Coordinates of C-alpha atoms and ligand atoms in Angstrom, one line a residue:
M1 CA 1.1 -58.6 11.2
T2 CA 0.9 -54.9 10.6
A3 CA 4.0 -52.9 10.8
T4 CA 3.8 -49.9 13.0
T5 CA 4.9 -46.7 11.4
P6 CA 6.6 -44.4 13.8
S7 CA 4.6 -41.3 14.2
P8 CA 6.3 -38.3 12.5
I9 CA 7.5 -35.7 14.9
A10 CA 5.6 -32.6 13.9
A11 CA 7.5 -29.4 13.9
P12 CA 6.1 -27.1 16.5
A13 CA 3.7 -24.6 14.9
P14 CA 5.1 -21.1 15.0
K15 CA 3.5 -18.9 17.7
P16 CA 1.0 -16.5 16.4
S17 CA 2.2 -13.0 16.1
L18 CA 0.4 -10.1 17.8
V19 CA 1.9 -7.5 15.4
G20 CA -0.8 -5.7 13.4
L21 CA -3.7 -6.9 15.5
G22 CA -6.6 -4.6 16.5
R23 CA -7.8 -3.9 20.0
A24 CA -10.5 -6.6 20.0
E25 CA -8.0 -9.2 18.8
L26 CA -5.5 -8.2 21.5
K27 CA -8.2 -8.5 24.1
A28 CA -9.0 -12.0 22.8
A29 CA -5.3 -12.9 23.0
F30 CA -5.3 -12.0 26.7
A31 CA -8.7 -13.7 27.3
A32 CA -7.2 -16.9 25.8
L33 CA -4.5 -16.7 28.5
G34 CA -7.2 -16.6 31.2
V35 CA -6.9 -12.9 32.0
P36 CA -10.3 -11.9 33.6
E37 CA -12.8 -9.9 31.5
R38 CA -12.6 -6.8 33.7
E39 CA -8.9 -6.5 33.0
L40 CA -9.0 -7.0 29.2
N41 CA -9.4 -3.3 28.1
M42 CA -6.6 -2.2 30.3
R43 CA -4.3 -5.0 29.2
A44 CA -5.0 -4.5 25.6
G45 CA -4.3 -0.8 26.0
Q46 CA -0.9 -1.5 27.6
L47 CA 0.1 -3.9 24.9
W48 CA -1.2 -1.5 22.2
H49 CA 1.2 1.2 23.5
W50 CA 4.2 -1.2 23.4
L51 CA 3.3 -2.5 20.0
Y52 CA 2.3 0.7 18.2
F53 CA 3.9 3.6 20.1
H54 CA 7.2 2.0 21.0
G55 CA 7.4 -0.6 18.2
A56 CA 8.5 -3.3 20.8
T57 CA 10.1 -6.4 19.4
D58 CA 10.4 -8.2 22.7
F59 CA 7.9 -8.8 25.5
S60 CA 10.6 -8.2 28.0
V61 CA 10.6 -4.5 27.5
M62 CA 6.9 -4.2 28.4
T63 CA 7.5 -3.1 31.9
T64 CA 3.9 -1.9 32.5
I65 CA 2.8 -5.5 32.2
G66 CA 3.7 -7.7 35.2
K67 CA 6.6 -10.2 34.7
E68 CA 4.4 -13.2 35.1
L69 CA 1.9 -12.2 32.5
R70 CA 4.7 -11.1 30.2
A71 CA 6.1 -14.6 30.4
R72 CA 2.8 -16.1 29.6
L73 CA 2.4 -13.8 26.6
A74 CA 5.8 -14.8 25.4
D75 CA 5.0 -18.5 25.8
A76 CA 1.9 -18.2 23.7
Y77 CA 2.6 -15.5 21.2
S78 CA 5.4 -13.8 19.2
L79 CA 6.1 -10.3 18.0
A80 CA 7.3 -11.5 14.6
R81 CA 7.1 -9.3 11.5
P82 CA 7.1 -10.3 7.9
A83 CA 10.7 -11.1 6.9
V84 CA 12.6 -8.6 4.8
A85 CA 13.7 -10.7 1.9
A86 CA 15.5 -7.9 0.2
E87 CA 16.1 -4.2 0.6
Q88 CA 17.1 -1.6 -1.9
V89 CA 18.1 1.9 -1.2
S90 CA 18.1 4.5 -4.0
Q91 CA 20.5 7.4 -4.2
D92 CA 17.5 9.7 -3.6
G93 CA 16.7 8.0 -0.3
T94 CA 13.8 5.9 -1.7
R95 CA 13.8 2.5 0.0
K96 CA 12.2 -0.6 -1.3
W97 CA 11.6 -3.7 0.7
L98 CA 10.5 -7.2 -0.5
L99 CA 8.6 -8.6 2.4
R100 CA 7.9 -12.3 2.8
L101 CA 4.7 -13.0 4.6
S102 CA 4.3 -15.9 6.9
S103 CA 2.8 -19.1 5.5
T104 CA -1.0 -19.4 5.6
G105 CA -1.0 -23.2 5.2
P106 CA 0.9 -26.3 4.1
H107 CA 1.2 -25.3 0.5
D108 CA 2.1 -21.7 1.1
R109 CA 5.8 -20.9 1.4
G110 CA 5.0 -17.3 2.1
A111 CA 3.8 -14.8 -0.5
E112 CA 5.9 -11.8 -1.1
I113 CA 4.9 -8.2 -1.4
E114 CA 6.8 -5.0 -2.0
C115 CA 6.7 -1.9 0.1
V116 CA 8.3 1.4 -0.9
Y117 CA 9.3 4.4 1.2
I118 CA 9.7 7.8 -0.4
P119 CA 11.2 10.6 1.7
E120 CA 10.8 14.2 0.8
V121 CA 11.9 17.2 2.7
D122 CA 8.7 17.7 4.6
R123 CA 7.1 14.3 4.6
G124 CA 7.8 10.6 4.3
T125 CA 5.4 8.5 2.2
L126 CA 5.0 4.8 2.5
C127 CA 3.4 2.9 -0.4
I128 CA 1.7 -0.3 0.8
S129 CA -0.1 -3.2 -0.7
S130 CA -3.6 -4.5 0.1
Q131 CA -3.5 -7.8 -1.8
V132 CA -1.0 -10.3 -3.1
G133 CA -1.5 -9.7 -6.8
C134 CA -4.8 -8.3 -8.1
T135 CA -7.9 -9.9 -9.6
L136 CA -8.3 -7.0 -12.0
T137 CA -6.4 -7.0 -15.2
C138 CA -5.5 -3.5 -16.2
T139 CA -3.4 -4.0 -19.3
F140 CA -0.6 -1.6 -18.5
C141 CA -0.1 -3.0 -14.9
H142 CA 2.3 -5.7 -14.1
T143 CA 0.5 -6.7 -10.9
G144 CA -2.6 -7.5 -13.1
T145 CA -0.6 -10.3 -14.8
Q146 CA 0.0 -12.1 -11.6
K147 CA -1.9 -15.4 -11.1
L148 CA -1.5 -15.8 -7.5
V149 CA -4.0 -13.6 -5.7
R150 CA -5.1 -13.4 -2.1
N151 CA -6.3 -10.7 0.2
L152 CA -3.8 -9.5 2.8
S153 CA -5.1 -9.7 6.4
A154 CA -5.5 -6.5 8.3
A155 CA -2.5 -7.4 10.4
E156 CA -0.4 -8.0 7.2
I157 CA -1.4 -4.5 6.0
V158 CA -0.5 -2.9 9.3
A159 CA 2.8 -4.9 9.5
Q160 CA 4.1 -3.2 6.4
V161 CA 4.0 0.1 8.3
I162 CA 5.7 -1.6 11.3
V163 CA 8.5 -3.1 9.2
A164 CA 9.1 0.2 7.4
R165 CA 9.4 2.0 10.8
D166 CA 11.7 -0.7 12.1
R167 CA 14.0 -0.4 9.1
L168 CA 14.0 3.4 9.3
G169 CA 14.6 3.5 13.0
D170 CA 11.3 5.5 13.3
W171 CA 10.5 4.6 16.9
P172 CA 11.1 6.6 20.1
G173 CA 14.7 6.2 21.0
A174 CA 15.7 4.6 17.7
A175 CA 17.8 6.2 15.0
P176 CA 17.7 6.0 11.2
P177 CA 20.4 3.9 9.5
D178 CA 23.7 5.7 8.8
G179 CA 23.4 8.1 5.9
A180 CA 19.7 7.6 5.4
F181 CA 17.8 10.4 3.8
V182 CA 14.7 11.1 6.0
P183 CA 12.4 14.1 6.2
S184 CA 14.2 17.0 7.9
D185 CA 11.4 18.6 9.9
G186 CA 12.4 16.7 13.0
G187 CA 9.3 14.7 13.3
R188 CA 8.4 11.2 12.2
F189 CA 9.8 9.5 9.1
V190 CA 6.6 7.8 8.0
T191 CA 4.1 10.7 7.9
N192 CA 1.9 9.6 4.9
I193 CA 0.6 6.3 3.6
V194 CA -0.6 5.5 0.1
L195 CA -2.5 2.3 -0.7
M196 CA -0.9 2.2 -4.1
G197 CA 1.1 -1.0 -4.0
M198 CA -0.3 -4.3 -5.2
G199 CA -4.0 -5.0 -5.2
E200 CA -7.3 -3.3 -5.3
P201 CA -8.0 -2.0 -1.8
L202 CA -11.8 -1.8 -2.3
Y203 CA -11.9 -5.5 -3.1
N204 CA -10.4 -6.1 0.4
F205 CA -12.5 -3.5 2.1
D206 CA -13.0 -5.0 5.6
N207 CA -9.3 -5.7 6.1
V208 CA -8.2 -2.4 4.7
K209 CA -10.7 -0.6 7.0
A210 CA -9.5 -2.6 10.1
A211 CA -5.9 -1.9 9.2
M212 CA -6.5 1.8 8.8
D213 CA -8.3 1.8 12.2
V214 CA -5.0 0.5 13.7
V215 CA -2.6 2.9 11.8
T216 CA -4.7 6.0 12.6
D217 CA -5.2 5.3 16.3
G218 CA -3.9 8.3 18.2
E219 CA -2.5 6.1 21.0
G220 CA -0.2 4.2 18.6
L221 CA 0.9 4.7 15.0
S222 CA -1.2 7.9 14.8
V223 CA -1.2 8.6 11.1
G224 CA -4.0 11.1 10.3
R225 CA -6.7 9.9 8.0
R226 CA -6.0 12.9 5.8
R227 CA -2.5 11.6 5.4
I228 CA -3.7 8.3 3.9
T229 CA -4.6 8.0 0.3
L230 CA -6.6 5.1 -1.0
S231 CA -6.2 4.5 -4.7
T232 CA -8.9 2.5 -6.6
S233 CA -9.3 1.5 -10.2
G234 CA -13.0 2.5 -9.7
V235 CA -15.0 0.0 -7.6
V236 CA -18.0 2.4 -7.7
P237 CA -20.3 0.6 -5.2
M238 CA -17.6 0.8 -2.5
I239 CA -16.5 4.4 -2.9
E240 CA -19.1 6.0 -0.7
R241 CA -18.5 3.4 2.1
A242 CA -14.8 4.1 1.8
G243 CA -15.4 7.7 2.4
E244 CA -17.7 7.1 5.3
E245 CA -15.9 4.3 7.0
I246 CA -12.2 4.8 6.2
G247 CA -12.2 8.5 5.6
A248 CA -9.0 8.5 3.6
M249 CA -8.1 10.8 0.7
L250 CA -9.3 9.2 -2.5
A251 CA -7.3 8.6 -5.7
I252 CA -8.9 7.3 -8.8
S253 CA -7.0 5.5 -11.5
L254 CA -8.7 7.2 -14.4
H255 CA -6.1 6.9 -17.2
A256 CA -8.6 7.5 -20.1
T257 CA -11.3 10.0 -20.9
R258 CA -13.4 7.8 -23.2
D259 CA -15.1 4.6 -22.1
E260 CA -14.0 2.8 -25.2
L261 CA -10.3 3.3 -24.3
R262 CA -10.8 2.9 -20.6
D263 CA -12.5 -0.4 -21.2
T264 CA -9.3 -1.7 -22.6
L265 CA -6.9 -0.1 -20.1
V266 CA -9.0 -0.7 -17.0
P267 CA -11.4 -3.5 -17.9
L268 CA -13.4 -2.8 -14.7
N269 CA -14.7 0.2 -16.6
K270 CA -17.0 -2.1 -18.5
K271 CA -18.8 -2.7 -15.2
Y272 CA -18.5 0.9 -13.9
P273 CA -18.1 3.3 -16.8
I274 CA -16.6 6.8 -16.5
A275 CA -19.8 8.7 -15.9
T276 CA -20.9 6.5 -12.9
L277 CA -17.3 6.7 -11.5
L278 CA -17.3 10.5 -11.7
D279 CA -20.7 10.6 -10.1
A280 CA -19.4 8.6 -7.2
C281 CA -16.5 11.0 -6.9
R282 CA -18.9 14.0 -6.8
N283 CA -20.7 12.3 -4.0
Y284 CA -17.6 11.2 -2.1
P285 CA -18.2 12.0 1.6
G286 CA -16.2 15.0 2.7
V287 CA -15.0 16.0 -0.8
S288 CA -14.2 19.7 -0.9
N289 CA -11.5 22.0 -2.2
A290 CA -9.6 21.2 1.0
K291 CA -10.1 17.5 0.4
R292 CA -9.7 17.0 -3.3
I293 CA -9.8 13.8 -5.2
T294 CA -6.6 12.8 -7.0
F295 CA -7.0 11.5 -10.5
E296 CA -4.2 9.3 -11.6
Y297 CA -3.4 9.3 -15.3
V298 CA -0.7 7.0 -16.6
M299 CA 1.1 8.5 -19.7
L300 CA 1.0 5.9 -22.5
K301 CA 2.7 6.8 -25.7
G302 CA 0.2 7.2 -28.6
V303 CA -2.6 5.8 -26.5
N304 CA -4.0 8.4 -24.1
D305 CA -1.5 11.3 -24.3
S306 CA -2.8 13.7 -27.0
P307 CA -3.6 17.3 -26.4
R308 CA -7.2 16.3 -27.1
D309 CA -7.1 13.8 -24.3
A310 CA -5.7 16.5 -22.0
R311 CA -8.5 18.9 -22.9
E312 CA -11.1 16.2 -22.5
L313 CA -9.7 15.3 -19.1
V314 CA -10.1 18.9 -17.9
R315 CA -13.6 19.0 -19.3
L316 CA -14.6 15.8 -17.5
L317 CA -13.3 16.8 -14.2
K318 CA -15.1 20.2 -14.2
G319 CA -16.9 20.7 -10.9
I320 CA -15.1 18.0 -9.0
P321 CA -12.5 19.2 -6.5
A322 CA -9.6 17.5 -8.2
K323 CA -5.9 17.1 -8.4
I324 CA -4.4 15.5 -11.4
N325 CA -1.4 13.2 -11.1
L326 CA 0.3 12.4 -14.4
I327 CA 2.3 9.2 -14.0
P328 CA 5.0 8.4 -16.4
F329 CA 4.4 4.8 -17.4
N330 CA 6.8 2.4 -15.7
P331 CA 7.6 -0.3 -18.3
W332 CA 7.9 -4.0 -17.4
P333 CA 9.2 -7.0 -19.5
G334 CA 6.6 -8.1 -22.0
T335 CA 4.4 -5.0 -21.9
K336 CA 3.1 -3.6 -25.2
Y337 CA 3.0 0.0 -23.9
E338 CA 5.7 2.6 -23.9
C339 CA 6.0 5.7 -21.8
S340 CA 5.0 9.0 -23.6
D341 CA 7.9 11.2 -24.7
W342 CA 8.9 13.9 -22.3
E343 CA 7.7 16.7 -24.6
T344 CA 4.3 15.0 -24.9
I345 CA 4.0 14.8 -21.2
E346 CA 5.0 18.4 -20.9
Q347 CA 2.5 19.5 -23.5
F348 CA -0.2 17.5 -21.7
S349 CA 0.7 18.9 -18.4
E350 CA 0.7 22.4 -19.8
I351 CA -2.9 22.1 -20.8
V352 CA -3.9 20.7 -17.5
F353 CA -1.9 23.4 -15.7
K354 CA -3.5 26.2 -17.7
A355 CA -6.9 24.8 -16.6
G356 CA -5.9 25.4 -13.0
Y357 CA -4.4 22.2 -11.8
A358 CA -1.0 22.7 -10.2
S359 CA 2.2 20.6 -10.5
P360 CA 0.6 17.7 -12.3
V361 CA 3.7 15.6 -13.2
R362 CA 5.4 13.7 -10.4
T363 CA 9.1 13.1 -10.8
P364 CA 9.7 9.4 -10.7
R365 CA 11.5 8.6 -7.5
G366 CA 14.0 5.9 -6.8
R367 CA 14.7 5.6 -10.5
D368 CA 18.0 3.7 -10.0
I369 CA 16.4 1.0 -7.8
L370 CA 13.2 0.9 -9.9
A371 CA 15.4 0.1 -12.9
A372 CA 16.8 -2.7 -10.8
C373 CA 13.3 -3.9 -9.8
G374 CA 13.4 -7.0 -11.9
Q375 CA 16.9 -7.6 -10.6
L376 CA 15.8 -7.6 -7.0
K377 CA 13.2 -10.2 -7.9
S378 CA 15.4 -12.4 -10.1
E379 CA 18.2 -12.5 -7.6
T380 CA 15.8 -13.7 -5.0
E381 CA 14.5 -16.2 -7.6
K382 CA 17.9 -17.8 -7.8
L383 CA 17.9 -18.4 -4.2
R384 CA 14.5 -19.9 -4.0
A385 CA 13.1 -21.5 -7.1
R386 CA 9.9 -22.4 -5.3
A387 CA 9.0 -18.8 -5.0
R388 CA 9.4 -18.3 -8.8
M389 CA 5.7 -18.2 -9.5
M390 CA 5.1 -15.3 -7.2
L391 CA 8.3 -13.5 -8.1
E392 CA 7.7 -13.6 -11.8
S393 CA 4.3 -12.2 -11.4
G394 CA 5.6 -8.7 -10.7
I395 CA 5.3 -6.6 -7.6
G396 CA 3.4 -3.4 -7.4
A397 CA 6.1 -0.8 -7.2
E398 CA 4.2 1.1 -9.8
G399 CA 2.6 3.2 -7.1
I400 CA 5.9 4.7 -6.4
Y401 CA 5.2 7.4 -8.8
A402 CA 1.8 8.3 -7.5
V403 CA 2.5 10.1 -4.3
A404 CA -0.4 12.2 -3.3
D405 CA -0.3 15.6 -1.7
G406 CA -1.6 16.2 1.8
Ligands
SAH1 N1 -5.4 -1.1 -7.6 C1 -5.3 0.3 -7.2 C2 -4.1 0.7 -6.4 C3 -2.8 0.1 -6.9 S1 -2.1 0.6 -8.4 C4 -5.5 1.1 -8.5 O1 -5.5 0.6 -9.6 O2 -5.7 2.3 -8.3 C5 -1.5 2.3 -8.0 C6 -1.4 3.2 -9.3 O3 -0.3 2.7 -10.1 C7 -2.7 3.1 -10.1 O4 -3.0 4.4 -10.5 C8 -2.2 2.3 -11.3 O5 -3.0 2.5 -12.4 C9 -0.8 2.7 -11.5 N2 0.0 1.8 -12.3 C10 -0.1 0.5 -12.4 N3 0.8 0.0 -13.3 C11 1.6 1.1 -13.6 C12 2.7 1.2 -14.5 N4 3.3 0.2 -15.1 N5 3.3 2.4 -14.6 C13 2.7 3.5 -14.0 N6 1.7 3.4 -13.2 C14 1.1 2.2 -13.0
SF4_2 FE1 -5.0 -4.1 -10.0 FE2 -4.6 -1.5 -9.7 FE3 -3.0 -3.0 -11.3 FE4 -5.4 -2.5 -12.1 S1 -3.8 -1.0 -11.8 S2 -4.4 -4.5 -12.1 S3 -6.6 -2.5 -10.2 S4 -3.2 -3.2 -9.1

């Protein structure tokens, strides 16, 4: 006789979220509910407006969509965002969120990424991630030590912008949190986006492109393409396509002026050496004095910070419409590098300045919370040992320094 095992009661699968989806996906979501083909464009447009203009968190507010269809939407879908696992607010107004993404399968408890908001008087810059971790292994970068790597979906990339605007009260009719420092020009709080968090955006090209199509759409989030900066470690074959298809401002993580050194700092250089990278920059679609390329240069004590390096940098960039962004190295536990001394950075920046590049050093923002960066992670660690692997691996707040102009 065989014993019958009671069938386990499966927990209901969470409803798929519509937040972050593109127009075609929203149309498909309506089509799946049986909405006729001829209505799909109109319905997707209505939903788009609620999602990306109003930041709706509940279907019930979507009054342009009939009650009955709204109910069907709510039955099938959610408007869930990634959970904010932790939030830190700096004295200077910089805000950092640790976001927990929803699970992608039975063995995934939800990867975590960090997202940083940096307000200035005339703009608010959001630094977002394109991947969980990074497959590249730049030796000075904490993200590069992370083992767990996956591409973020386009919706997960967009959702970072949505969560930031939720937390900042940056939707029509909403208000910023009490005492928040936000740009004072009376407009929006998130005006600029930099893809400088975790990951190499050009290794997740299709999703980054789809996400930027959503965030730049004039009927929704409406961030201008010139207010988006994509930072790459130098994936040369994708640079031209990035210019043509994404049209963002380009930032290049250069960090060295000799191949021998760049090979060790940014190992991708062995595949695409400096000369080929700079050629790609010269040919970047739309590059001009009004649309300069930002060259990021992390200041590493005794490694790449000599006056000779500065002069060589200026020589290399000759003829390329360029901005230079000197980034003080942000140390992390176990790193073998140190940040250059302040006088060394000043000397370096003086040489660069005399060559005609304005304001090259960015003051680190959110120093107090950056200092506590490990703390944010280790506190979360105590709560959820299962997440340790991801948390230990470091989260790409390094981009916090590298705010581009524009
Ligand atoms: N993968 C892309 C974008 C993310 S990194 C890239 O490499 O460009 C964003 C910027 O932060 C890059 O210029 C990167 O080199 C820099 N960076 C990484 N680790 C850093 C650290 N510990 N201190 C300062 N800058 C760092
Ligand atoms: Fe990846 Fe950029 Fe870090 Fe290099 S610097 S490991 S490309 S995130």
